[in-house]
XYZ file of C-alpha atoms in Angstrom:
316
model
C -0.059 -0.024 -0.183
C 1.518 3.460 -0.909
C 2.077 6.292 1.375
C 1.848 9.923 1.170
C 5.812 9.354 -0.072
C 5.741 6.368 -1.774
C 3.686 4.646 -4.960
C 3.003 1.389 -6.596
C 4.552 0.774 -9.852
C 5.439 -2.173 -11.884
C 9.517 -3.213 -12.439
C 11.982 -5.786 -13.034
C 15.123 -6.901 -11.879
C 15.707 -9.024 -14.592
C 15.027 -9.515 -18.558
C 12.655 -12.438 -19.143
C 8.741 -12.848 -19.913
C 5.882 -10.829 -18.393
C 6.728 -12.956 -15.081
C 9.791 -10.961 -14.610
C 7.137 -8.114 -13.693
C 5.974 -7.568 -10.308
C 4.272 -4.604 -8.342
C 6.828 -3.024 -6.055
C 6.444 0.505 -3.588
C 8.725 2.949 -4.770
C 9.705 6.419 -3.670
C 7.195 8.903 -5.087
C 9.132 11.459 -7.698
C 9.418 15.088 -7.144
C 9.512 17.479 -10.492
C 12.400 19.401 -11.323
C 12.730 22.446 -13.099
C 10.555 22.769 -16.108
C 8.895 19.414 -15.245
C 5.384 18.230 -13.887
C 4.351 15.652 -11.648
C 1.598 13.430 -12.728
C -0.728 11.509 -11.007
C -1.357 8.397 -13.297
C -4.930 7.782 -14.118
C -4.257 5.427 -17.307
C -0.773 4.438 -19.137
C -0.699 2.873 -22.626
C 1.154 -0.423 -23.274
C 3.048 -0.389 -26.964
C 5.206 -3.563 -28.179
C 8.876 -1.232 -27.151
C 7.465 -1.830 -23.501
C 7.569 -5.742 -23.828
C 10.520 -5.524 -25.902
C 12.303 -3.598 -23.305
C 11.304 -6.235 -20.760
C 12.511 -9.010 -22.622
C 15.489 -7.033 -23.395
C 16.554 -4.979 -26.382
C 20.281 -6.015 -28.025
C 20.947 -2.169 -27.370
C 19.747 -2.097 -23.850
C 22.332 -3.610 -21.594
C 19.716 -3.540 -18.315
C 16.181 -3.339 -17.455
C 14.442 -0.512 -17.023
C 12.820 0.525 -13.803
C 9.775 1.101 -14.736
C 8.507 0.636 -18.318
C 5.896 3.145 -20.036
C 5.632 6.271 -21.665
C 2.234 6.953 -22.817
C 0.325 8.469 -19.787
C -2.824 10.244 -19.139
C -3.340 11.796 -15.676
C -3.720 14.732 -13.450
C -1.090 17.199 -12.902
C -0.117 16.609 -8.736
C 3.087 19.340 -8.917
C 4.733 21.367 -11.025
C 8.514 21.984 -10.548
C 10.330 25.575 -11.067
C 9.738 27.515 -14.535
C 6.422 25.544 -15.301
C 3.552 28.238 -16.710
C 1.503 26.135 -19.053
C -0.081 23.671 -16.497
C -1.070 23.937 -12.717
C -2.237 21.207 -10.004
C -5.269 19.596 -11.207
C -5.083 20.131 -14.782
C -6.069 16.903 -16.958
C -2.962 16.393 -19.183
C -1.944 13.372 -21.323
C 1.613 12.734 -23.157
C 4.378 11.057 -24.288
C 7.703 10.470 -22.174
C 10.857 11.512 -23.692
C 11.687 8.241 -25.656
C 13.740 6.075 -24.997
C 14.827 7.362 -22.033
C 12.108 8.506 -20.446
C 10.001 5.960 -18.970
C 8.135 5.276 -16.061
C 4.458 5.206 -16.553
C 3.564 2.202 -15.323
C 3.163 3.807 -11.945
C 0.639 5.571 -9.815
C 3.178 8.711 -10.552
C 5.692 9.958 -13.087
C 7.644 13.197 -13.797
C 8.191 14.515 -17.288
C 8.862 17.522 -19.042
C 6.269 19.984 -19.522
C 6.393 20.326 -23.062
C 5.529 16.350 -23.496
C 1.994 16.904 -22.057
C -0.905 18.854 -23.714
C -4.326 19.095 -22.049
C -6.532 16.111 -22.336
C -9.636 16.681 -25.273
C -12.714 17.283 -22.708
C -14.165 14.975 -24.702
C -12.707 11.759 -24.112
C -11.518 10.113 -20.762
C -8.012 8.911 -19.195
C -8.236 5.321 -20.869
C -9.030 6.909 -24.534
C -6.251 9.375 -23.634
C -3.799 7.051 -22.593
C -3.753 4.943 -25.939
C -2.953 7.955 -28.651
C 0.677 9.422 -27.406
C 3.491 7.334 -28.682
C 1.420 5.271 -31.008
C -0.196 8.689 -32.196
C 3.473 10.389 -32.493
C 4.504 7.651 -34.538
C 2.043 7.535 -37.008
C 1.961 12.039 -37.144
C 5.676 12.048 -37.352
C 5.661 9.535 -40.283
C 3.094 10.756 -42.377
C 2.455 14.256 -41.379
C 6.154 15.387 -40.490
C 8.353 13.524 -42.423
C 5.862 12.416 -45.709
C 4.179 15.135 -46.030
C 0.997 13.390 -46.784
C -1.507 15.525 -49.555
C -4.697 15.001 -50.636
C -5.035 12.073 -53.223
C -1.829 10.623 -52.361
C -1.972 6.720 -52.567
C -0.710 5.582 -48.828
C -0.116 2.186 -47.767
C 0.177 1.281 -44.150
C 1.089 -2.173 -43.122
C -0.355 -3.534 -39.930
C -3.440 -1.050 -40.356
C -5.670 -2.526 -37.389
C -2.232 -2.429 -34.992
C -1.720 0.134 -32.298
C 0.138 2.640 -34.867
C -1.527 1.384 -38.137
C -5.150 1.854 -36.804
C -4.297 5.734 -35.951
C -2.123 5.944 -39.149
C -4.904 5.186 -41.177
C -7.131 7.890 -39.493
C -4.449 10.638 -39.484
C -3.856 9.778 -43.216
C -7.502 9.913 -44.213
C -7.696 13.330 -42.362
C -5.128 14.290 -44.797
C -7.349 13.483 -47.393
C -5.239 10.478 -48.997
C -6.085 6.832 -50.396
C -5.470 4.802 -47.719
C -4.493 1.387 -48.503
C -3.993 -1.258 -45.206
C -2.777 -4.488 -44.664
C -4.380 -6.603 -42.243
C -5.966 -10.313 -41.832
C -9.247 -10.603 -42.974
C -11.066 -10.824 -39.614
C -9.742 -7.104 -39.403
C -11.104 -5.827 -42.716
C -14.772 -4.612 -41.398
C -12.512 -2.279 -38.908
C -10.265 -0.784 -41.054
C -13.052 0.147 -43.680
C -15.208 1.812 -40.354
C -11.956 3.591 -40.086
C -12.024 5.298 -43.530
C -9.737 2.442 -45.263
C -10.552 2.656 -48.948
C -8.775 -0.633 -49.890
C -7.629 -3.748 -47.541
C -5.276 -6.247 -48.468
C -5.359 -9.727 -46.642
C -1.547 -10.158 -46.135
C -2.139 -14.179 -45.365
C -3.820 -14.699 -48.914
C -2.468 -12.364 -51.261
C 1.081 -11.006 -52.216
C 0.656 -7.163 -51.534
C 3.934 -6.480 -53.676
C 2.543 -8.320 -56.498
C -0.596 -6.378 -56.633
C -0.011 -2.275 -55.697
C 1.897 -0.186 -57.456
C 2.056 3.761 -58.015
C 1.761 4.095 -54.192
C 3.268 7.423 -52.902
C 4.217 6.827 -49.572
C 4.458 3.501 -47.423
C 4.133 3.532 -43.755
C 6.667 0.437 -42.760
C 5.689 -1.423 -39.171
C 7.040 -4.425 -39.749
C 10.701 -4.203 -41.348
C 12.185 -7.584 -42.500
C 10.932 -8.794 -45.978
C 7.946 -6.384 -45.472
C 9.870 -3.389 -46.105
C 11.890 -4.953 -48.593
C 8.980 -5.907 -50.790
C 7.490 -2.608 -50.007
C 10.029 -0.497 -52.210
C 8.480 -2.025 -55.253
C 5.435 -0.836 -54.820
C 6.287 3.103 -54.766
C 6.540 5.360 -57.789
C 9.508 6.833 -58.494
C 10.107 9.465 -56.081
C 7.852 7.749 -53.598
C 8.760 7.761 -49.890
C 9.391 4.596 -47.683
C 8.937 5.466 -43.652
C 9.769 2.583 -41.420
C 9.204 2.889 -37.590
C 11.423 0.072 -37.102
C 14.897 1.698 -38.352
C 17.135 -0.853 -37.883
C 19.456 -3.169 -40.412
C 18.298 -0.548 -43.394
C 21.520 -0.629 -45.427
C 20.326 -3.211 -47.847
C 16.803 -1.838 -48.139
C 18.713 1.497 -48.998
C 20.693 0.313 -51.809
C 17.617 -0.918 -53.454
C 15.673 2.353 -52.758
C 18.498 4.318 -54.196
C 18.376 1.719 -57.356
C 14.686 2.034 -57.686
C 15.162 6.006 -57.171
C 12.806 6.368 -54.266
C 13.255 7.606 -50.470
C 13.931 5.627 -47.549
C 13.559 7.157 -43.848
C 14.032 5.545 -40.997
C 12.139 6.874 -37.940
C 12.570 6.951 -33.808
C 9.554 8.584 -32.516
C 10.288 11.776 -30.083
C 8.396 13.629 -27.815
C 6.764 16.516 -29.342
C 4.539 19.281 -27.833
C 3.250 20.450 -31.118
C 2.982 16.982 -32.230
C 0.585 16.212 -28.931
C -1.459 18.924 -29.789
C -2.276 18.217 -33.396
C -3.400 15.021 -31.946
C -5.552 16.751 -29.549
C -6.743 18.908 -32.246
C -7.648 16.016 -34.309
C -9.567 14.288 -31.281
C -11.487 17.375 -30.513
C -12.539 17.581 -34.225
C -13.625 13.893 -34.140
C -11.165 12.599 -37.179
C -9.100 10.403 -34.395
C -10.103 7.809 -32.230
C -8.272 5.039 -30.442
C -9.831 1.754 -30.028
C -9.067 -0.205 -26.907
C -8.635 -3.568 -27.340
C -8.318 -4.399 -23.732
C -7.571 -2.602 -20.321
C -5.942 -4.253 -17.561
C -5.677 -2.812 -13.796
C -1.708 -1.913 -13.193
C -1.178 -4.984 -10.623
C -2.006 -7.019 -14.370
C 0.823 -5.784 -16.101
C 2.124 -9.090 -16.781
C -1.195 -10.334 -18.389
C -1.271 -7.144 -20.425
C 2.351 -7.557 -22.001
C 1.472 -11.274 -22.488
C -1.646 -10.381 -24.904
C -0.053 -7.810 -26.451
C 2.731 -10.249 -27.448
C 0.752 -12.769 -28.997
C 0.260 -9.939 -31.891
C -3.495 -10.654 -31.920
C -4.718 -7.243 -30.729
C -6.909 -4.530 -32.464
C -5.681 -0.992 -31.679
C -4.415 -0.897 -28.202
C -4.179 -2.069 -24.536
C -4.233 0.129 -21.580
C -3.125 -0.125 -17.967
C -5.801 1.130 -15.733
C -4.196 2.768 -12.525
C -6.942 4.893 -10.986
């Protein structure tokens, strides 16, 4: 049970499966200069959470508390903060990859990692948006500058990043093509996808051409084959920017662009997501929620790769 100076959090001592996660009592953080202390109401779960838990090749020690997506209420502010006051409802993404800590009752973060939560959605919905939404936004808007009428191919379109990317691309006026299993085609049509491909039955690379932008969420062979569907001068943005050397050579041969993107915390981007929510153009689909204490179950479900949309931990 947490006290006035402590909090409940999900932690781990070693890399491994979901079973390494445990609920612990930790000291409640204090906001520093230009930081806010957030009383967490809900925290999103993303593939990077279970990959960090299991041990990325580039991660040399376990992250004390995982979680980058957060929605909650400002508890206190550090020096120099003017954007928020205690009691404000905010949501945002902690600095990636070194600013994790949302899977706890309280977390601190840079003030400008957050924006005010739209009044029309609750904390669970808000907590599902930041990391996946910013990834899609930074890929499609900041990097690709998607314009009306462009043909945009989104892989794993029913996933956390994918289903938000479909909506962002449609808000930009694009013709959206998504890959997903047949069972998820109806869901994607409801989001506005113009064309949906069952990747289990159809080779997308054989049936598509003249694509302006590809959002690659899978890497590997999917990324390599996606280069073939781009028009000359087209762009592939991969959100898994690893092992790209061979694909970069193929892209140069085909006269297309290849960019690798790692999501960044982004005040302007978060405000753009909030505005899309307010306009009714963006909605996070919640597959399942779990209480904070059942984070291990949430990780196990996420790792199946069979969820639609997002998983969220409910803290209070």
